[in-house]
Amino acid sequence: MTPPRRQRRFPKEQPPQPPQPTGEGSQDGRPPKNPERLYIITGAAAEDGERAPIDLVTLIVASAELPPSASPEQSALLRICQAPLSVAEISAYLNLPFSVVTVLLTELLAAQLVQARAPIVRQARADRSLLEAVMHGLQKL
């Protein structure tokens, strides 16, 4: 025989329902990311299929002044690249996908408005003579 089912005297409060997104934008005030907008940002350059060999850690530096014919995304990219930034940082700051930033950078590289630099690669192993010099210096202390 099963015992009767008990009910709570004070029902458990239900958590408030999250607001349903409207079609006008996301909750944090940013415009929605729809594919049409991203296609318009990249323009016809994406149709060529030729992209610069850029990866996430490539450093980008603005090398020229902003032309008046630049799109808002290109002008924002040139403004933040006064100091060297990686492509991943640019993508995060502009809130754009990596592929869109790559297309924008390809256009700017072709117009010679930015320079792409390979990141500084550190050696996998430290130099043995340097390690020995540090060790001897520590032993003398």
JSON list of C-alpha atoms in Angstrom, two decimals:
[
{"chain": "A", "resi": 1, "resn": "MET", "atom": "CA", "xyz": [0.00, 0.00, 0.00]},
{"chain": "A", "resi": 2, "resn": "THR", "atom": "CA", "xyz": [1.35, 3.41, -0.95]},
{"chain": "A", "resi": 3, "resn": "PRO", "atom": "CA", "xyz": [1.07, 6.36, 1.41]},
{"chain": "A", "resi": 4, "resn": "PRO", "atom": "CA", "xyz": [-1.13, 9.28, 0.37]},
{"chain": "A", "resi": 5, "resn": "ARG", "atom": "CA", "xyz": [0.58, 12.11, -1.44]},
{"chain": "A", "resi": 6, "resn": "ARG", "atom": "CA", "xyz": [1.29, 15.13, 0.72]},
{"chain": "A", "resi": 7, "resn": "GLN", "atom": "CA", "xyz": [0.94, 18.69, -0.45]},
{"chain": "A", "resi": 8, "resn": "ARG", "atom": "CA", "xyz": [2.90, 21.65, 0.82]},
{"chain": "A", "resi": 9, "resn": "ARG", "atom": "CA", "xyz": [1.17, 24.15, 3.03]},
{"chain": "A", "resi": 10, "resn": "PHE", "atom": "CA", "xyz": [2.97, 27.05, 1.41]},
{"chain": "A", "resi": 11, "resn": "PRO", "atom": "CA", "xyz": [3.51, 26.44, -2.30]},
{"chain": "A", "resi": 12, "resn": "LYS", "atom": "CA", "xyz": [6.99, 27.00, -3.63]},
{"chain": "A", "resi": 13, "resn": "GLU", "atom": "CA", "xyz": [7.32, 30.31, -5.46]},
{"chain": "A", "resi": 14, "resn": "GLN", "atom": "CA", "xyz": [7.93, 30.04, -9.17]},
{"chain": "A", "resi": 15, "resn": "PRO", "atom": "CA", "xyz": [10.93, 32.00, -10.51]},
{"chain": "A", "resi": 16, "resn": "PRO", "atom": "CA", "xyz": [9.95, 34.92, -12.74]},
{"chain": "A", "resi": 17, "resn": "GLN", "atom": "CA", "xyz": [9.82, 34.10, -16.44]},
{"chain": "A", "resi": 18, "resn": "PRO", "atom": "CA", "xyz": [12.56, 35.72, -18.54]},
{"chain": "A", "resi": 19, "resn": "PRO", "atom": "CA", "xyz": [11.27, 38.39, -20.90]},
{"chain": "A", "resi": 20, "resn": "GLN", "atom": "CA", "xyz": [10.61, 37.18, -24.40]},
{"chain": "A", "resi": 21, "resn": "PRO", "atom": "CA", "xyz": [12.88, 38.77, -27.01]},
{"chain": "A", "resi": 22, "resn": "THR", "atom": "CA", "xyz": [11.17, 41.15, -29.34]},
{"chain": "A", "resi": 23, "resn": "GLY", "atom": "CA", "xyz": [12.29, 41.42, -32.93]},
{"chain": "A", "resi": 24, "resn": "GLU", "atom": "CA", "xyz": [13.81, 44.87, -32.41]},
{"chain": "A", "resi": 25, "resn": "GLY", "atom": "CA", "xyz": [17.11, 43.95, -30.77]},
{"chain": "A", "resi": 26, "resn": "SER", "atom": "CA", "xyz": [18.78, 41.94, -28.09]},
{"chain": "A", "resi": 27, "resn": "GLN", "atom": "CA", "xyz": [18.32, 42.58, -24.36]},
{"chain": "A", "resi": 28, "resn": "ASP", "atom": "CA", "xyz": [21.63, 44.41, -23.97]},
{"chain": "A", "resi": 29, "resn": "GLY", "atom": "CA", "xyz": [20.73, 47.07, -26.53]},
{"chain": "A", "resi": 30, "resn": "ARG", "atom": "CA", "xyz": [22.84, 45.74, -29.39]},
{"chain": "A", "resi": 31, "resn": "PRO", "atom": "CA", "xyz": [21.29, 45.23, -32.79]},
{"chain": "A", "resi": 32, "resn": "PRO", "atom": "CA", "xyz": [20.40, 41.63, -33.67]},
{"chain": "A", "resi": 33, "resn": "LYS", "atom": "CA", "xyz": [22.97, 39.61, -35.60]},
{"chain": "A", "resi": 34, "resn": "ASN", "atom": "CA", "xyz": [21.20, 38.56, -38.72]},
{"chain": "A", "resi": 35, "resn": "PRO", "atom": "CA", "xyz": [22.96, 37.18, -41.79]},
{"chain": "A", "resi": 36, "resn": "GLU", "atom": "CA", "xyz": [21.63, 39.92, -44.05]},
{"chain": "A", "resi": 37, "resn": "ARG", "atom": "CA", "xyz": [23.33, 42.62, -41.98]},
{"chain": "A", "resi": 38, "resn": "LEU", "atom": "CA", "xyz": [26.65, 40.78, -42.02]},
{"chain": "A", "resi": 39, "resn": "TYR", "atom": "CA", "xyz": [26.39, 40.29, -45.79]},
{"chain": "A", "resi": 40, "resn": "ILE", "atom": "CA", "xyz": [25.80, 44.01, -46.26]},
{"chain": "A", "resi": 41, "resn": "ILE", "atom": "CA", "xyz": [28.78, 44.87, -44.05]},
{"chain": "A", "resi": 42, "resn": "THR", "atom": "CA", "xyz": [31.12, 42.70, -46.10]},
{"chain": "A", "resi": 43, "resn": "GLY", "atom": "CA", "xyz": [29.65, 43.92, -49.39]},
{"chain": "A", "resi": 44, "resn": "ALA", "atom": "CA", "xyz": [30.71, 42.44, -52.69]},
{"chain": "A", "resi": 45, "resn": "ALA", "atom": "CA", "xyz": [34.22, 41.70, -51.46]},
{"chain": "A", "resi": 46, "resn": "ALA", "atom": "CA", "xyz": [33.10, 38.37, -50.03]},
{"chain": "A", "resi": 47, "resn": "GLU", "atom": "CA", "xyz": [32.03, 37.23, -53.49]},
{"chain": "A", "resi": 48, "resn": "ASP", "atom": "CA", "xyz": [35.63, 37.26, -54.77]},
{"chain": "A", "resi": 49, "resn": "GLY", "atom": "CA", "xyz": [36.61, 34.55, -52.33]},
{"chain": "A", "resi": 50, "resn": "GLU", "atom": "CA", "xyz": [40.15, 35.93, -51.98]},
{"chain": "A", "resi": 51, "resn": "ARG", "atom": "CA", "xyz": [41.03, 36.61, -48.37]},
{"chain": "A", "resi": 52, "resn": "ALA", "atom": "CA", "xyz": [44.27, 37.66, -46.79]},
{"chain": "A", "resi": 53, "resn": "PRO", "atom": "CA", "xyz": [46.05, 34.91, -44.83]},
{"chain": "A", "resi": 54, "resn": "ILE", "atom": "CA", "xyz": [44.99, 36.18, -41.42]},
{"chain": "A", "resi": 55, "resn": "ASP", "atom": "CA", "xyz": [44.52, 34.13, -38.28]},
{"chain": "A", "resi": 56, "resn": "LEU", "atom": "CA", "xyz": [43.26, 35.06, -34.82]},
{"chain": "A", "resi": 57, "resn": "VAL", "atom": "CA", "xyz": [46.65, 36.12, -33.45]},
{"chain": "A", "resi": 58, "resn": "THR", "atom": "CA", "xyz": [47.79, 38.26, -36.40]},
{"chain": "A", "resi": 59, "resn": "LEU", "atom": "CA", "xyz": [48.54, 41.79, -35.19]},
{"chain": "A", "resi": 60, "resn": "ILE", "atom": "CA", "xyz": [46.89, 44.64, -37.10]},
{"chain": "A", "resi": 61, "resn": "VAL", "atom": "CA", "xyz": [48.10, 48.26, -37.06]},
{"chain": "A", "resi": 62, "resn": "ALA", "atom": "CA", "xyz": [46.55, 51.22, -38.87]},
{"chain": "A", "resi": 63, "resn": "SER", "atom": "CA", "xyz": [49.07, 52.77, -41.24]},
{"chain": "A", "resi": 64, "resn": "ALA", "atom": "CA", "xyz": [47.07, 55.54, -42.93]},
{"chain": "A", "resi": 65, "resn": "GLU", "atom": "CA", "xyz": [44.40, 58.10, -42.22]},
{"chain": "A", "resi": 66, "resn": "LEU", "atom": "CA", "xyz": [40.73, 57.30, -42.49]},
{"chain": "A", "resi": 67, "resn": "PRO", "atom": "CA", "xyz": [39.40, 57.92, -46.02]},
{"chain": "A", "resi": 68, "resn": "PRO", "atom": "CA", "xyz": [36.02, 59.68, -46.26]},
{"chain": "A", "resi": 69, "resn": "SER", "atom": "CA", "xyz": [34.60, 56.81, -48.34]},
{"chain": "A", "resi": 70, "resn": "ALA", "atom": "CA", "xyz": [35.13, 54.22, -45.59]},
{"chain": "A", "resi": 71, "resn": "SER", "atom": "CA", "xyz": [32.17, 52.34, -44.16]},
{"chain": "A", "resi": 72, "resn": "PRO", "atom": "CA", "xyz": [31.32, 52.79, -40.46]},
{"chain": "A", "resi": 73, "resn": "GLU", "atom": "CA", "xyz": [32.77, 49.36, -39.63]},
{"chain": "A", "resi": 74, "resn": "GLN", "atom": "CA", "xyz": [36.01, 50.14, -41.48]},
{"chain": "A", "resi": 75, "resn": "SER", "atom": "CA", "xyz": [36.33, 53.51, -39.77]},
{"chain": "A", "resi": 76, "resn": "ALA", "atom": "CA", "xyz": [35.75, 51.89, -36.35]},
{"chain": "A", "resi": 77, "resn": "LEU", "atom": "CA", "xyz": [38.36, 49.26, -37.20]},
{"chain": "A", "resi": 78, "resn": "LEU", "atom": "CA", "xyz": [40.91, 51.90, -38.23]},
{"chain": "A", "resi": 79, "resn": "ARG", "atom": "CA", "xyz": [40.23, 53.94, -35.07]},
{"chain": "A", "resi": 80, "resn": "ILE", "atom": "CA", "xyz": [40.84, 51.06, -32.68]},
{"chain": "A", "resi": 81, "resn": "CYS", "atom": "CA", "xyz": [43.92, 49.84, -34.57]},
{"chain": "A", "resi": 82, "resn": "GLN", "atom": "CA", "xyz": [46.08, 52.87, -33.78]},
{"chain": "A", "resi": 83, "resn": "ALA", "atom": "CA", "xyz": [47.94, 50.52, -31.44]},
{"chain": "A", "resi": 84, "resn": "PRO", "atom": "CA", "xyz": [48.61, 46.89, -32.48]},
{"chain": "A", "resi": 85, "resn": "LEU", "atom": "CA", "xyz": [45.65, 44.59, -31.82]},
{"chain": "A", "resi": 86, "resn": "SER", "atom": "CA", "xyz": [45.11, 40.94, -32.66]},
{"chain": "A", "resi": 87, "resn": "VAL", "atom": "CA", "xyz": [42.28, 39.99, -35.00]},
{"chain": "A", "resi": 88, "resn": "ALA", "atom": "CA", "xyz": [40.55, 38.22, -32.10]},
{"chain": "A", "resi": 89, "resn": "GLU", "atom": "CA", "xyz": [40.58, 41.46, -30.06]},
{"chain": "A", "resi": 90, "resn": "ILE", "atom": "CA", "xyz": [39.27, 43.46, -33.02]},
{"chain": "A", "resi": 91, "resn": "SER", "atom": "CA", "xyz": [36.48, 40.95, -33.49]},
{"chain": "A", "resi": 92, "resn": "ALA", "atom": "CA", "xyz": [35.54, 41.20, -29.82]},
{"chain": "A", "resi": 93, "resn": "TYR", "atom": "CA", "xyz": [35.68, 45.00, -29.67]},
{"chain": "A", "resi": 94, "resn": "LEU", "atom": "CA", "xyz": [33.58, 45.44, -32.82]},
{"chain": "A", "resi": 95, "resn": "ASN", "atom": "CA", "xyz": [31.23, 42.61, -31.82]},
{"chain": "A", "resi": 96, "resn": "LEU", "atom": "CA", "xyz": [31.56, 41.05, -35.28]},
{"chain": "A", "resi": 97, "resn": "PRO", "atom": "CA", "xyz": [32.35, 37.45, -36.27]},
{"chain": "A", "resi": 98, "resn": "PHE", "atom": "CA", "xyz": [35.92, 36.58, -37.20]},
{"chain": "A", "resi": 99, "resn": "SER", "atom": "CA", "xyz": [34.96, 35.90, -40.82]},
{"chain": "A", "resi": 100, "resn": "VAL", "atom": "CA", "xyz": [33.44, 39.38, -41.25]},
{"chain": "A", "resi": 101, "resn": "VAL", "atom": "CA", "xyz": [36.48, 41.03, -39.67]},
{"chain": "A", "resi": 102, "resn": "THR", "atom": "CA", "xyz": [38.72, 39.03, -42.02]},
{"chain": "A", "resi": 103, "resn": "VAL", "atom": "CA", "xyz": [36.82, 40.35, -45.05]},
{"chain": "A", "resi": 104, "resn": "LEU", "atom": "CA", "xyz": [37.03, 43.93, -43.76]},
{"chain": "A", "resi": 105, "resn": "LEU", "atom": "CA", "xyz": [40.75, 43.56, -43.07]},
{"chain": "A", "resi": 106, "resn": "THR", "atom": "CA", "xyz": [41.34, 42.10, -46.54]},
{"chain": "A", "resi": 107, "resn": "GLU", "atom": "CA", "xyz": [39.79, 45.24, -48.07]},
{"chain": "A", "resi": 108, "resn": "LEU", "atom": "CA", "xyz": [41.87, 47.51, -45.83]},
{"chain": "A", "resi": 109, "resn": "LEU", "atom": "CA", "xyz": [45.06, 45.56, -46.54]},
{"chain": "A", "resi": 110, "resn": "ALA", "atom": "CA", "xyz": [44.45, 45.85, -50.30]},
{"chain": "A", "resi": 111, "resn": "ALA", "atom": "CA", "xyz": [43.99, 49.61, -49.90]},
{"chain": "A", "resi": 112, "resn": "GLN", "atom": "CA", "xyz": [47.17, 49.72, -47.73]},
{"chain": "A", "resi": 113, "resn": "LEU", "atom": "CA", "xyz": [45.32, 51.35, -44.84]},
{"chain": "A", "resi": 114, "resn": "VAL", "atom": "CA", "xyz": [46.46, 48.72, -42.31]},
{"chain": "A", "resi": 115, "resn": "GLN", "atom": "CA", "xyz": [49.47, 46.49, -41.86]},
{"chain": "A", "resi": 116, "resn": "ALA", "atom": "CA", "xyz": [49.36, 42.88, -40.74]},
{"chain": "A", "resi": 117, "resn": "ARG", "atom": "CA", "xyz": [52.21, 41.59, -38.61]},
{"chain": "A", "resi": 118, "resn": "ALA", "atom": "CA", "xyz": [52.90, 38.07, -37.49]},
{"chain": "A", "resi": 119, "resn": "PRO", "atom": "CA", "xyz": [52.79, 37.68, -33.72]},
{"chain": "A", "resi": 120, "resn": "ILE", "atom": "CA", "xyz": [56.02, 37.44, -31.78]},
{"chain": "A", "resi": 121, "resn": "VAL", "atom": "CA", "xyz": [56.70, 33.76, -31.27]},
{"chain": "A", "resi": 122, "resn": "ARG", "atom": "CA", "xyz": [58.64, 32.92, -28.17]},
{"chain": "A", "resi": 123, "resn": "GLN", "atom": "CA", "xyz": [61.01, 30.01, -28.09]},
{"chain": "A", "resi": 124, "resn": "ALA", "atom": "CA", "xyz": [59.57, 26.80, -26.76]},
{"chain": "A", "resi": 125, "resn": "ARG", "atom": "CA", "xyz": [62.64, 26.27, -24.58]},
{"chain": "A", "resi": 126, "resn": "ALA", "atom": "CA", "xyz": [64.74, 28.84, -22.81]},
{"chain": "A", "resi": 127, "resn": "ASP", "atom": "CA", "xyz": [68.40, 29.13, -23.78]},
{"chain": "A", "resi": 128, "resn": "ARG", "atom": "CA", "xyz": [70.56, 26.85, -21.59]},
{"chain": "A", "resi": 129, "resn": "SER", "atom": "CA", "xyz": [73.27, 29.46, -21.05]},
{"chain": "A", "resi": 130, "resn": "LEU", "atom": "CA", "xyz": [70.66, 31.96, -19.83]},
{"chain": "A", "resi": 131, "resn": "LEU", "atom": "CA", "xyz": [69.24, 29.44, -17.36]},
{"chain": "A", "resi": 132, "resn": "GLU", "atom": "CA", "xyz": [72.73, 28.62, -16.07]},
{"chain": "A", "resi": 133, "resn": "ALA", "atom": "CA", "xyz": [73.53, 32.32, -15.63]},
{"chain": "A", "resi": 134, "resn": "VAL", "atom": "CA", "xyz": [70.31, 32.82, -13.64]},
{"chain": "A", "resi": 135, "resn": "MET", "atom": "CA", "xyz": [71.05, 29.74, -11.54]},
{"chain": "A", "resi": 136, "resn": "HIS", "atom": "CA", "xyz": [74.59, 30.93, -10.74]},
{"chain": "A", "resi": 137, "resn": "GLY", "atom": "CA", "xyz": [73.32, 34.40, -9.91]},
{"chain": "A", "resi": 138, "resn": "LEU", "atom": "CA", "xyz": [70.77, 32.96, -7.49]},
{"chain": "A", "resi": 139, "resn": "GLN", "atom": "CA", "xyz": [73.40, 30.74, -5.84]},
{"chain": "A", "resi": 140, "resn": "LYS", "atom": "CA", "xyz": [75.62, 33.76, -5.20]},
{"chain": "A", "resi": 141, "resn": "LEU", "atom": "CA", "xyz": [72.86, 35.48, -3.24]}
]
